Tab-separated table of C-alpha atoms and ligand atoms in Angstrom:
chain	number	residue	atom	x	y	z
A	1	UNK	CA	-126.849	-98.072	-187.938
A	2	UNK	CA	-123.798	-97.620	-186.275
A	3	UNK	CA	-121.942	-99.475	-183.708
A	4	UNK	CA	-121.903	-97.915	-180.531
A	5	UNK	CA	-119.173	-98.019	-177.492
A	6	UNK	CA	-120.939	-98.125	-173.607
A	7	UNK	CA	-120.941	-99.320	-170.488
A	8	UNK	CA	-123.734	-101.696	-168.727
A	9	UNK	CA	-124.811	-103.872	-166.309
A	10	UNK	CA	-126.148	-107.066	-166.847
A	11	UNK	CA	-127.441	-107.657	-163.497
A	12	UNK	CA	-128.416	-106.071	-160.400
A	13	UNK	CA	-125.437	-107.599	-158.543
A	14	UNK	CA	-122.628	-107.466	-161.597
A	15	UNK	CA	-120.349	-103.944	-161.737
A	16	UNK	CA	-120.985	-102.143	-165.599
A	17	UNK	CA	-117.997	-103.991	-168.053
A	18	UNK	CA	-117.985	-102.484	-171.708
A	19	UNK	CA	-120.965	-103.263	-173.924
A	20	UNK	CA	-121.567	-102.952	-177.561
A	21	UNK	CA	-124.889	-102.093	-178.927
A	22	UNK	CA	-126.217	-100.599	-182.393
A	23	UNK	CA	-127.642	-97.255	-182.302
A	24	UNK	CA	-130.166	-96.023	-185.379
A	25	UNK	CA	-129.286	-93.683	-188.256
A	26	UNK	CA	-130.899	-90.481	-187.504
A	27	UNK	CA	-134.498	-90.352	-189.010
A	28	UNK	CA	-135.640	-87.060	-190.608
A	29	UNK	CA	-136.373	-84.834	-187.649
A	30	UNK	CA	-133.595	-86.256	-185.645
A	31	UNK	CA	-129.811	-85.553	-184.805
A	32	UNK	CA	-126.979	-87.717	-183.098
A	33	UNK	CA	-124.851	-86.275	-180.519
A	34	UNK	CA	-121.596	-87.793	-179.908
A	35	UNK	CA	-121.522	-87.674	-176.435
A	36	UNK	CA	-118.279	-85.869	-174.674
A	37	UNK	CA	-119.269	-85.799	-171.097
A	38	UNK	CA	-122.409	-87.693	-168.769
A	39	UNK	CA	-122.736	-86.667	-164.969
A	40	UNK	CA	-123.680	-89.689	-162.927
A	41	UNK	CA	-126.799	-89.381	-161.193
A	42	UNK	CA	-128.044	-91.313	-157.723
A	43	UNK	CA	-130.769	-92.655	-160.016
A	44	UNK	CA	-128.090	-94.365	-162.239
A	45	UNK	CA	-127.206	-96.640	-159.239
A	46	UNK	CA	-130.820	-97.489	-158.228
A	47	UNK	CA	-131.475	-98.701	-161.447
A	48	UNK	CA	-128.557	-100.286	-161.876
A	49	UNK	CA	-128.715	-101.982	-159.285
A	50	UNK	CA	-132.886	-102.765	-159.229
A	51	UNK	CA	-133.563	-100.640	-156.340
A	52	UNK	CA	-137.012	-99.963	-157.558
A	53	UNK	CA	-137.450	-103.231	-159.174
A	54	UNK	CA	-138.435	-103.337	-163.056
A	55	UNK	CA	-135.017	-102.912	-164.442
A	56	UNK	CA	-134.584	-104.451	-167.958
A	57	UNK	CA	-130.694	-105.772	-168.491
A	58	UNK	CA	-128.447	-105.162	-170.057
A	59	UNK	CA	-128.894	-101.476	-168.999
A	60	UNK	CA	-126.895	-98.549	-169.864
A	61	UNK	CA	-127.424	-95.728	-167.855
A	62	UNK	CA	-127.118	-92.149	-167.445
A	63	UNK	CA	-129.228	-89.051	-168.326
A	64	UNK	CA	-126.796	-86.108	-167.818
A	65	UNK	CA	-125.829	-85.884	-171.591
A	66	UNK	CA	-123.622	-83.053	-173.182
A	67	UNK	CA	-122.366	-83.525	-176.449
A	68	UNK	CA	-121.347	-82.414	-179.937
A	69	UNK	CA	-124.086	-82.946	-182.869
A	70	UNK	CA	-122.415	-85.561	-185.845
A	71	UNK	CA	-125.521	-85.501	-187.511
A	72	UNK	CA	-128.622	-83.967	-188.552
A	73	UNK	CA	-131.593	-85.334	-190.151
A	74	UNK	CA	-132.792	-83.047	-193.322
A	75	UNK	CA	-135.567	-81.946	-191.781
A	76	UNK	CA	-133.778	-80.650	-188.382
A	77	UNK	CA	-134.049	-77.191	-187.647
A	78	UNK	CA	-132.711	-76.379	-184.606
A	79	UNK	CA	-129.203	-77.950	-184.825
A	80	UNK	CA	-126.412	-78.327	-187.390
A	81	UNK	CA	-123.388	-80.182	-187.413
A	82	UNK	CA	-121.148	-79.695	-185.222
A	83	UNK	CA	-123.335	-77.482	-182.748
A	84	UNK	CA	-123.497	-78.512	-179.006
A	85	UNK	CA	-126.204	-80.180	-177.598
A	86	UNK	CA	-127.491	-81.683	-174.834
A	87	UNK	CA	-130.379	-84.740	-173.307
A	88	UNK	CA	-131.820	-84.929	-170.152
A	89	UNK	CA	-134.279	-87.997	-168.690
A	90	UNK	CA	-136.629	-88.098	-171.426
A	91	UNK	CA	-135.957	-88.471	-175.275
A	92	UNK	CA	-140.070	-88.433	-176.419
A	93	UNK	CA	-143.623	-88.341	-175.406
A	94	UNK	CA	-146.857	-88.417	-176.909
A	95	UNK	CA	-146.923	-84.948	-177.713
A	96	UNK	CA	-150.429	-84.887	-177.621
A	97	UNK	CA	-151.870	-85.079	-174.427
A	98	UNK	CA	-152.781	-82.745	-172.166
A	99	UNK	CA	-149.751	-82.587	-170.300
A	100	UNK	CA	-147.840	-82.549	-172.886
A	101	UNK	CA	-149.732	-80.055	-174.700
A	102	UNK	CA	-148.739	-77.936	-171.485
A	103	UNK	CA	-144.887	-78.892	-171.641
A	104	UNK	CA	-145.220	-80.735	-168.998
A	105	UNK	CA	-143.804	-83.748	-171.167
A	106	UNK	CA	-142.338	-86.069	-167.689
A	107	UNK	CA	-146.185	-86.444	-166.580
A	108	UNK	CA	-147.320	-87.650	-170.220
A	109	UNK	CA	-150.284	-89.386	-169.874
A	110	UNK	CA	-148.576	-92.557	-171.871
A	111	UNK	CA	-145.651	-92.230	-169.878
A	112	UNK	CA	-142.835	-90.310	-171.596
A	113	UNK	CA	-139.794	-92.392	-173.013
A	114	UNK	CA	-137.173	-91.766	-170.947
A	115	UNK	CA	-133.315	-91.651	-172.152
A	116	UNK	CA	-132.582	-95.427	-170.686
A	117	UNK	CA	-134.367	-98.918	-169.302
A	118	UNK	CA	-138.102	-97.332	-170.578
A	119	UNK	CA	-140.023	-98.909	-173.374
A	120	UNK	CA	-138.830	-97.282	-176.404
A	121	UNK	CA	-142.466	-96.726	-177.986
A	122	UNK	CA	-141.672	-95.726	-181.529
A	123	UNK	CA	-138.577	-97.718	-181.840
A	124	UNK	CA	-139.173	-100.449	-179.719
A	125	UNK	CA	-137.504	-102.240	-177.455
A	126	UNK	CA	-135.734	-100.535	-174.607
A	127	UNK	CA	-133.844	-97.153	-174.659
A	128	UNK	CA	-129.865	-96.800	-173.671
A	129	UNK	CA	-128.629	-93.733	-172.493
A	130	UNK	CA	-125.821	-91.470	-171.706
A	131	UNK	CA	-122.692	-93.552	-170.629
A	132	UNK	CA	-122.373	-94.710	-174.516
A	133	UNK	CA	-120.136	-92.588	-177.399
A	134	UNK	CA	-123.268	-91.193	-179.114
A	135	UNK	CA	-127.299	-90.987	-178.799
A	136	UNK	CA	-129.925	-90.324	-181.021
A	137	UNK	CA	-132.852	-88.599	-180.548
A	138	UNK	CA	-135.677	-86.453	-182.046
A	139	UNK	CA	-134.414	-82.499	-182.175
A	140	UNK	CA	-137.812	-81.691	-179.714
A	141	UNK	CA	-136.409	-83.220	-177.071
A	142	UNK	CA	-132.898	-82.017	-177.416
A	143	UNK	CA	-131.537	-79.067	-175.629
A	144	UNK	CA	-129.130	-76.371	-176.563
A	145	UNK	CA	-126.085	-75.871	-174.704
A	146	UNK	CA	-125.258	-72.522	-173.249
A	147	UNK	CA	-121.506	-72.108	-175.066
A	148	UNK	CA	-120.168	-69.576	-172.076
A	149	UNK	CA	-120.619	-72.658	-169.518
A	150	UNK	CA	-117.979	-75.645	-168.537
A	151	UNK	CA	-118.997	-78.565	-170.702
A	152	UNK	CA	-118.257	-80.958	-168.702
A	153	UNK	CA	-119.352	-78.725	-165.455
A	154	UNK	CA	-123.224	-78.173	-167.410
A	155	UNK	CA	-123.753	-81.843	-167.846
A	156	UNK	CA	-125.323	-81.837	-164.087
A	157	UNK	CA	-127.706	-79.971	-164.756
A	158	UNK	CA	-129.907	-82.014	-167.341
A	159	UNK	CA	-130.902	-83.688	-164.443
A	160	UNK	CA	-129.728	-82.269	-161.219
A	161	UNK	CA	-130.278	-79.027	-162.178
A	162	UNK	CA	-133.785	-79.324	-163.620
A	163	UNK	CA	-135.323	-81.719	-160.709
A	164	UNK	CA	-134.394	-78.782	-158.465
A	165	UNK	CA	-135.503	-76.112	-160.651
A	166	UNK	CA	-138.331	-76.697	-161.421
A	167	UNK	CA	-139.723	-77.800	-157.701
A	168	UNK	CA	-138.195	-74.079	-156.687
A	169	UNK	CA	-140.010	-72.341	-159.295
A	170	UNK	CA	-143.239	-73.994	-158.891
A	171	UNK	CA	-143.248	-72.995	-155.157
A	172	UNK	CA	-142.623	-70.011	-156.023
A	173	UNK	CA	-139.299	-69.571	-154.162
A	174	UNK	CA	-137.527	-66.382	-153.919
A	175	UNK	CA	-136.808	-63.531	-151.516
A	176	UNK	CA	-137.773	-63.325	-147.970
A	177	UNK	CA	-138.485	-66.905	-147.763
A	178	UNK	CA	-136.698	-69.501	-145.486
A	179	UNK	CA	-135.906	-72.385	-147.841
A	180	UNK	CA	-134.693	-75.786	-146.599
A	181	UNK	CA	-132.315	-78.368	-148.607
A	182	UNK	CA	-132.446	-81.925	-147.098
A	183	UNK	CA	-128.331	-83.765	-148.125
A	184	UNK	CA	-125.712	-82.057	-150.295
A	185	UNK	CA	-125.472	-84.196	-153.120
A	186	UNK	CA	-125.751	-83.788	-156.892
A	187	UNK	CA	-129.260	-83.232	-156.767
A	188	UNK	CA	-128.690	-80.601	-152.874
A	189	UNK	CA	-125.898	-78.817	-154.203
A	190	UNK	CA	-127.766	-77.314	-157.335
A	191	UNK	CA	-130.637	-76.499	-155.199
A	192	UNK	CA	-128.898	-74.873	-152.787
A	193	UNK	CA	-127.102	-72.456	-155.335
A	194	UNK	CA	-130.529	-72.027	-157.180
A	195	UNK	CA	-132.582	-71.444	-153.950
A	196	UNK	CA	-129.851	-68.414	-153.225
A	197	UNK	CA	-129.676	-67.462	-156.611
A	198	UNK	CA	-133.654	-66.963	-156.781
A	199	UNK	CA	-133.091	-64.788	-153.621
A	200	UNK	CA	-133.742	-67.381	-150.891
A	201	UNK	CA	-132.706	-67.417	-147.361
A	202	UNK	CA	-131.293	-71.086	-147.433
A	203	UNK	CA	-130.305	-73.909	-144.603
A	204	UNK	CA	-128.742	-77.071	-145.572
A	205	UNK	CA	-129.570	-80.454	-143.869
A	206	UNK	CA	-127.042	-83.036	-144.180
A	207	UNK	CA	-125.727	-85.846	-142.431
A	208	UNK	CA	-121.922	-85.137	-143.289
A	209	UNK	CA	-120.516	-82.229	-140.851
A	210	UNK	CA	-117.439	-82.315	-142.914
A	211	UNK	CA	-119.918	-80.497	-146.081
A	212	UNK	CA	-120.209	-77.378	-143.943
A	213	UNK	CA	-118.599	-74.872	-144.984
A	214	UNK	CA	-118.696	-76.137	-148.920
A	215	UNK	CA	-122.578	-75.472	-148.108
A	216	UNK	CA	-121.920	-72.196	-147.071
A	217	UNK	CA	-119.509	-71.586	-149.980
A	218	UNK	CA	-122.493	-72.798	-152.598
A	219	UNK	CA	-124.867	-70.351	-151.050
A	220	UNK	CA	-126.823	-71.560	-147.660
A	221	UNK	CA	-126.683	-69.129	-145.195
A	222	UNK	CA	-126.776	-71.709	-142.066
A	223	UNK	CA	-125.854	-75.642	-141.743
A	224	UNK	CA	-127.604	-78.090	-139.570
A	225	UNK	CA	-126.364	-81.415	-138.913
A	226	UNK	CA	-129.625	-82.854	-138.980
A	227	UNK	CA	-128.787	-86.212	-135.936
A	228	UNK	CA	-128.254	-82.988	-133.719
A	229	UNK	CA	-131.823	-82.735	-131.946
A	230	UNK	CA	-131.310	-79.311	-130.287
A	231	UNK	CA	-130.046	-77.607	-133.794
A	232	UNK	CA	-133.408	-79.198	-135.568
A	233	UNK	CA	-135.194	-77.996	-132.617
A	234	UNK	CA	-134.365	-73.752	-133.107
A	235	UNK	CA	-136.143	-74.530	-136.705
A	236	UNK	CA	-139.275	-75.790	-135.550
A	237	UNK	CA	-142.121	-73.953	-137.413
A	238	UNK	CA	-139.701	-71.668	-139.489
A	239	UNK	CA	-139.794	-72.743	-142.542
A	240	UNK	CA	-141.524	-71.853	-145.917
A	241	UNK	CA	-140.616	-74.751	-148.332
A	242	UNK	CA	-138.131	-77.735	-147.777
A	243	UNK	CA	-136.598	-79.532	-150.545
A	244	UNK	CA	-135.591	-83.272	-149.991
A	245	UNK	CA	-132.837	-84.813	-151.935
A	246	UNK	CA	-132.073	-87.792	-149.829
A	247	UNK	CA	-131.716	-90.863	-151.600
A	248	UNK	CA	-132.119	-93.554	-148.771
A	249	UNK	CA	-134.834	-94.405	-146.226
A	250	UNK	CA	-134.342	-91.175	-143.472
A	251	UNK	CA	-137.359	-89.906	-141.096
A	252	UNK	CA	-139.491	-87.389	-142.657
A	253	UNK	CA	-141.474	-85.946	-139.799
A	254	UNK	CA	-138.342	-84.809	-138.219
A	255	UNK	CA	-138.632	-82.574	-140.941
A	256	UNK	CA	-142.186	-81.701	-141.533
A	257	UNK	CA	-142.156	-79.963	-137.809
A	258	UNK	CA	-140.023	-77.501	-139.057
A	259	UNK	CA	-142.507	-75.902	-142.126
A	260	UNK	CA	-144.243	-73.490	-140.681
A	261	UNK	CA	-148.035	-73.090	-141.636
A	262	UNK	CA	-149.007	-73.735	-145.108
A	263	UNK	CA	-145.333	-74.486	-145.706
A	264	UNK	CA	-144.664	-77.251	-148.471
A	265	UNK	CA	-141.864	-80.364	-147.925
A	266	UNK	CA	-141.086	-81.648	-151.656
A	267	UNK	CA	-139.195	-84.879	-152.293
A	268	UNK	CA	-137.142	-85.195	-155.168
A	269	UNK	CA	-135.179	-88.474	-153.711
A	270	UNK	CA	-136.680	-91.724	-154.140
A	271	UNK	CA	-135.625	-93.551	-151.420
A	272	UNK	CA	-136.674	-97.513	-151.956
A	273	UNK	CA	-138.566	-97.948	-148.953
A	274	UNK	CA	-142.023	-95.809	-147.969
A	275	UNK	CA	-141.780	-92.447	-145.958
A	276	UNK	CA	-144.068	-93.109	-142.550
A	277	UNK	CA	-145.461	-89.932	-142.375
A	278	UNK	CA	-146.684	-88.631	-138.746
A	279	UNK	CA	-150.743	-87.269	-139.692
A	280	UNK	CA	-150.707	-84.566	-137.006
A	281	UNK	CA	-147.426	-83.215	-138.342
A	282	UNK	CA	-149.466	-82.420	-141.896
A	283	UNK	CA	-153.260	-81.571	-140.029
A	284	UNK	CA	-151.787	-79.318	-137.218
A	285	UNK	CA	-150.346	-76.476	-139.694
A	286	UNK	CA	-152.013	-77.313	-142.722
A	287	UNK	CA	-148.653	-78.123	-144.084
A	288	UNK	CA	-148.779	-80.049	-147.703
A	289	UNK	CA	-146.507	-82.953	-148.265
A	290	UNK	CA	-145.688	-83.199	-152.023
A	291	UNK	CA	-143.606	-84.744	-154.673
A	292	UNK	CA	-141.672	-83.505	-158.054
A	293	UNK	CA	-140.519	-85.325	-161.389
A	294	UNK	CA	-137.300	-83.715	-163.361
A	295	UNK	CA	-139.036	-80.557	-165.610
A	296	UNK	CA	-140.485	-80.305	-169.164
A	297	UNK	CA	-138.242	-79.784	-171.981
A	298	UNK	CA	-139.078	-75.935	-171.938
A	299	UNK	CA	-138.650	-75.951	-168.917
A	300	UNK	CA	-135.231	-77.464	-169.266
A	301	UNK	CA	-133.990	-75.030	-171.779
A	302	UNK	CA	-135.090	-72.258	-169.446
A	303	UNK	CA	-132.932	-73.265	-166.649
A	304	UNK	CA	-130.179	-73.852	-168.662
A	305	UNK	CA	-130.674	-70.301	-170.292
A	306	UNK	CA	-130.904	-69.297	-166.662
A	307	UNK	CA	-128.304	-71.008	-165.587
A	308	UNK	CA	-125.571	-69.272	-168.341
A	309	UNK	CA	-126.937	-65.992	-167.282
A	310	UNK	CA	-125.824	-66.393	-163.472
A	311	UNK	CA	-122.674	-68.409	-164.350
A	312	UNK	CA	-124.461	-71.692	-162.224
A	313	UNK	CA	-123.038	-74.959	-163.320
A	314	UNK	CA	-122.032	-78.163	-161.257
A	315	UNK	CA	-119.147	-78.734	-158.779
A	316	UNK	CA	-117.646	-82.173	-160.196
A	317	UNK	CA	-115.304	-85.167	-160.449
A	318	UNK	CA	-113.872	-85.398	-163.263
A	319	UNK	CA	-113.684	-89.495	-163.981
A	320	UNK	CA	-112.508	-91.933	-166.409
A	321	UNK	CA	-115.626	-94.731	-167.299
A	322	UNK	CA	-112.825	-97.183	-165.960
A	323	UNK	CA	-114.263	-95.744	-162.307
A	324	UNK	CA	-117.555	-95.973	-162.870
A	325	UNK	CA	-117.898	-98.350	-160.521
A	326	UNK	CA	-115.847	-96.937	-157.660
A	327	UNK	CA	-118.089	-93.494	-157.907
A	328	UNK	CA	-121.175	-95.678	-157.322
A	329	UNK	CA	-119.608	-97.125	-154.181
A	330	UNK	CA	-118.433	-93.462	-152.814
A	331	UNK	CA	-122.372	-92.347	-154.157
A	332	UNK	CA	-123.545	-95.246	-151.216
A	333	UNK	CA	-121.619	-93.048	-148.853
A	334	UNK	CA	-122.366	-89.376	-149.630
A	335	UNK	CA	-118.679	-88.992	-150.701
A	336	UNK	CA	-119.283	-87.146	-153.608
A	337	UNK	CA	-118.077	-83.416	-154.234
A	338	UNK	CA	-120.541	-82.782	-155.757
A	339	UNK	CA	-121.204	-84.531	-159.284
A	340	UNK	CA	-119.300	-87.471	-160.539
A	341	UNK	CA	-119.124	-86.771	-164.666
A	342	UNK	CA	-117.426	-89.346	-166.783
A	343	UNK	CA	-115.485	-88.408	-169.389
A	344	UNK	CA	-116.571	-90.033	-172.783
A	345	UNK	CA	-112.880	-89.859	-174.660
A	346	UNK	CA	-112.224	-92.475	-171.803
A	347	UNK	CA	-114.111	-94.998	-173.789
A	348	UNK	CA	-111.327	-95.319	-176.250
B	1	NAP	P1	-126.488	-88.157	-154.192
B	1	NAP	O1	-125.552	-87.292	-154.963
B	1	NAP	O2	-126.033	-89.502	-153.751
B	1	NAP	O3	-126.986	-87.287	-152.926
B	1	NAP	C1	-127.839	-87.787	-151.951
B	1	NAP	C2	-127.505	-87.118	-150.608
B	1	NAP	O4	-128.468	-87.555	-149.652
B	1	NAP	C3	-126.179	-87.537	-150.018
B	1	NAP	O5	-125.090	-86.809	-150.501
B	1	NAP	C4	-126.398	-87.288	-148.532
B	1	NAP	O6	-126.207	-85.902	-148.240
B	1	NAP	C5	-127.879	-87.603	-148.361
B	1	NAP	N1	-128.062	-88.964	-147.819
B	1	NAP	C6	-127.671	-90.132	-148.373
B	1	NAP	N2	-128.025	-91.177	-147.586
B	1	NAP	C7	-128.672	-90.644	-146.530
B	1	NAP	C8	-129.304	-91.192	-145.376
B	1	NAP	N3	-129.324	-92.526	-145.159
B	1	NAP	N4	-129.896	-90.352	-144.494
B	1	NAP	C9	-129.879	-89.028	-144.699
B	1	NAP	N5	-129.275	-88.435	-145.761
B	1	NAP	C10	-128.691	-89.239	-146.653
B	1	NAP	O7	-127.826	-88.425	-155.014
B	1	NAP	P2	-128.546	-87.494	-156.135
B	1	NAP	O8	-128.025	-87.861	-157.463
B	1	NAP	O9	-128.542	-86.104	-155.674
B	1	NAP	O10	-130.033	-88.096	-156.077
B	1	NAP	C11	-130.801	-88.000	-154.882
B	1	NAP	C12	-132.102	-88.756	-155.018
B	1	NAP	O11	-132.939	-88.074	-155.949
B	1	NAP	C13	-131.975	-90.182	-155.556
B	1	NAP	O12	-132.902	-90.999	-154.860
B	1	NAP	C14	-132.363	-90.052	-157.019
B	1	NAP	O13	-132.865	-91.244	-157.568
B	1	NAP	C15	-133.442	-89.007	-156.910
B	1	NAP	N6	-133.744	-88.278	-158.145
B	1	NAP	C16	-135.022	-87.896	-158.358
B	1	NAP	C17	-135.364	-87.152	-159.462
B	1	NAP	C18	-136.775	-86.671	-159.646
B	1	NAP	O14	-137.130	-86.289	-160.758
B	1	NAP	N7	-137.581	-86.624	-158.618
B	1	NAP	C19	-134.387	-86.811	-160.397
B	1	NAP	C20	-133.068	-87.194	-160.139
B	1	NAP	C21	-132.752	-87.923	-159.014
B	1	NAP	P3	-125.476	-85.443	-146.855
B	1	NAP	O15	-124.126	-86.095	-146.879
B	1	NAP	O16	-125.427	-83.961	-147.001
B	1	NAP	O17	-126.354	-85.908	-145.732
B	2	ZN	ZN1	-131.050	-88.155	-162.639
B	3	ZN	ZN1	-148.243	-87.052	-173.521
């Protein structure tokens, strides 16, 4: 057991203050990963903060892990000491069901462990994650680390990068499609540069004119500031697949009217309230309304294999854990450019 550096919050309405918890000596199939850099996604400050309700303090968040390995159990195979390494949202699952049978470990039938506030099935109690000095975890669910990528720059993608993979790939996105991204935020900036790097035409939504030309820079071909009514209006019916980031309450249907027929809208963003949704907007096209959870570990590994083969990582803020709380703040306003990733040696 080893004592274990982090940050948490203790309530829904207190900032996250240092915290000191005891992590396990690996077991036999599993490694620990001292942990050198954790991105900071939009789903750290909802649960932190109780925005879906069922948070479990103290919680330590954060699910963007990149690390070094410090060690292995003997019966590890895919890591050694000293190897990079890397954790996403989930650190088990059942294994055994059919879902996961199909690496599709997020929609485990039990409910997959994930990396912090979730039931912590084989351990018990409940899991901690990434903005600590070190994790451990069973190699399975452990992901290797591209070494041609920015460390700190690949930490993104764990989540960010895999919640907007995997939505694109199951779509089937790619060339001569029109591809929508709804806000350019951790989770709207890595879709945008995979949508164009899968060969998509792309056109970013956001609510901050000031992102325009980054947007352009990261790979959308056009920029529409979605409270302008006659720019949303030229896209009616145009589009083949939207993906929607947003992370607050915002009105779908304006949206949906642009898919053309059979098109699919996606969220990814988990806004706290309920999405209205307008029936004839869905009935008159035969448009599908759907959702998407992260990606399987395979999956995972995939886009990050992907990912080091197009030179794709994350445009971030480099921060201290001292400002942990001041990124959550600028998070609340879109002011983010485009990942906030703490940097672990701040921990002292
Ligand atoms: P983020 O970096 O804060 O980005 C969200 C973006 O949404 C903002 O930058 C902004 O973009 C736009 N936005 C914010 N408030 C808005 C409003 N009131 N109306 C319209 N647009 C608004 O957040 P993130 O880390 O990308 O996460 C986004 C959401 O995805 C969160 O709800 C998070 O919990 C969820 N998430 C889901 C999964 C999954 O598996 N499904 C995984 C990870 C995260 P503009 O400035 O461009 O408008
Ligand atoms: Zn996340
Ligand atoms: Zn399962």
């Amino acid at each position: 057991m080893s004592l274990t550096k982090a940050y948490a919050t203790t309530s829904a309405t207190t900032p996250l203050a240092p915290f000191t918890f005891t992590r396990r000596d690996p077991g036999a199939a599993e490694i620990e990963i001292q942990i050198e850099y954790c991105g900071v996604c939009h789903t750290d400050l909802h649960q932190a903060r109780n925005d879906w309700q069922g948070t479990v303090y103290p919680c330590v968040p954060g699910h963007e892990i990149v690390g070094r390995v410090t060690k292995a159990g003997a019966g590890v195979k895919k890591f050694k000491e000293g190897d990079l390494a890397a954790v996403g949202c989930m650190v088990d699952s059942c294994r055994t069901c059919e879902s996961c049978q199909e690496g599709l470990e997020q929609f485990c039938e039990q409910g997959p462990t994930f990396t912090y506030n979730s039931e912590d099935k084989k351990h018990g109690g409940i899991t901690y994650g990434g903005y600590a000095e070190a994790i451990v975890l069973d190699e399975a669910f452990a992901l290797r680390v591209p070494t041609s990528l920015n460390l700190a720059a690949t930490a993104p993608l764990l989540c960010a990068g895999i919640t907007t993979y995997s939505p694109l790939r199951h779509w089937k996105v790619g060339p001569g499609q029109k591809v929508g991204v709804i806000g350019l935020g951790g989770l709207g900036h890595m879709a945008v540069k995979l949508a164009h790097a899968f060969g998509a035409r792309v056109v970013l939504f956001t609510t901050s004119p000031g992102k325009s030309a980054d947007a352009i820079r990261l790979g959308a071909s056009e920029v529409v500031v979605s409270k302008n009514e006659a720019e949303m209006q030229k896209h009616v019916n145009s589009f083949d697949f939207i993906l929607d980031t947003v992370s607050a309450p915002h009105d779908i249907n304006a949206y949906l009217a642009l898919l053309k027929r059979d098109g699919t809208l996606t969220l990814v963003g988990v806004p706290e309230q309920p999405l209205p949704v307008q029936p004839f907007n869905l009935i008159f096209k035969r448009r599908q309304f759907a959702g998407s959870l992260i990606g399987g570990i395979a999956e995972t590994q995939e886009m990050l294999n992907f990912c080091a083969e197009h030179n794709i990582t994350s445009d971030i803020e480099l921060i201290p854990i001292q400002k942990i709380n001041e990124a959550f703040d600028r998070l609340l306003k879109s002011d983010v450019k485009y990942r906030f990733v703490i940097d672990m040696k701040s921990l002292g």
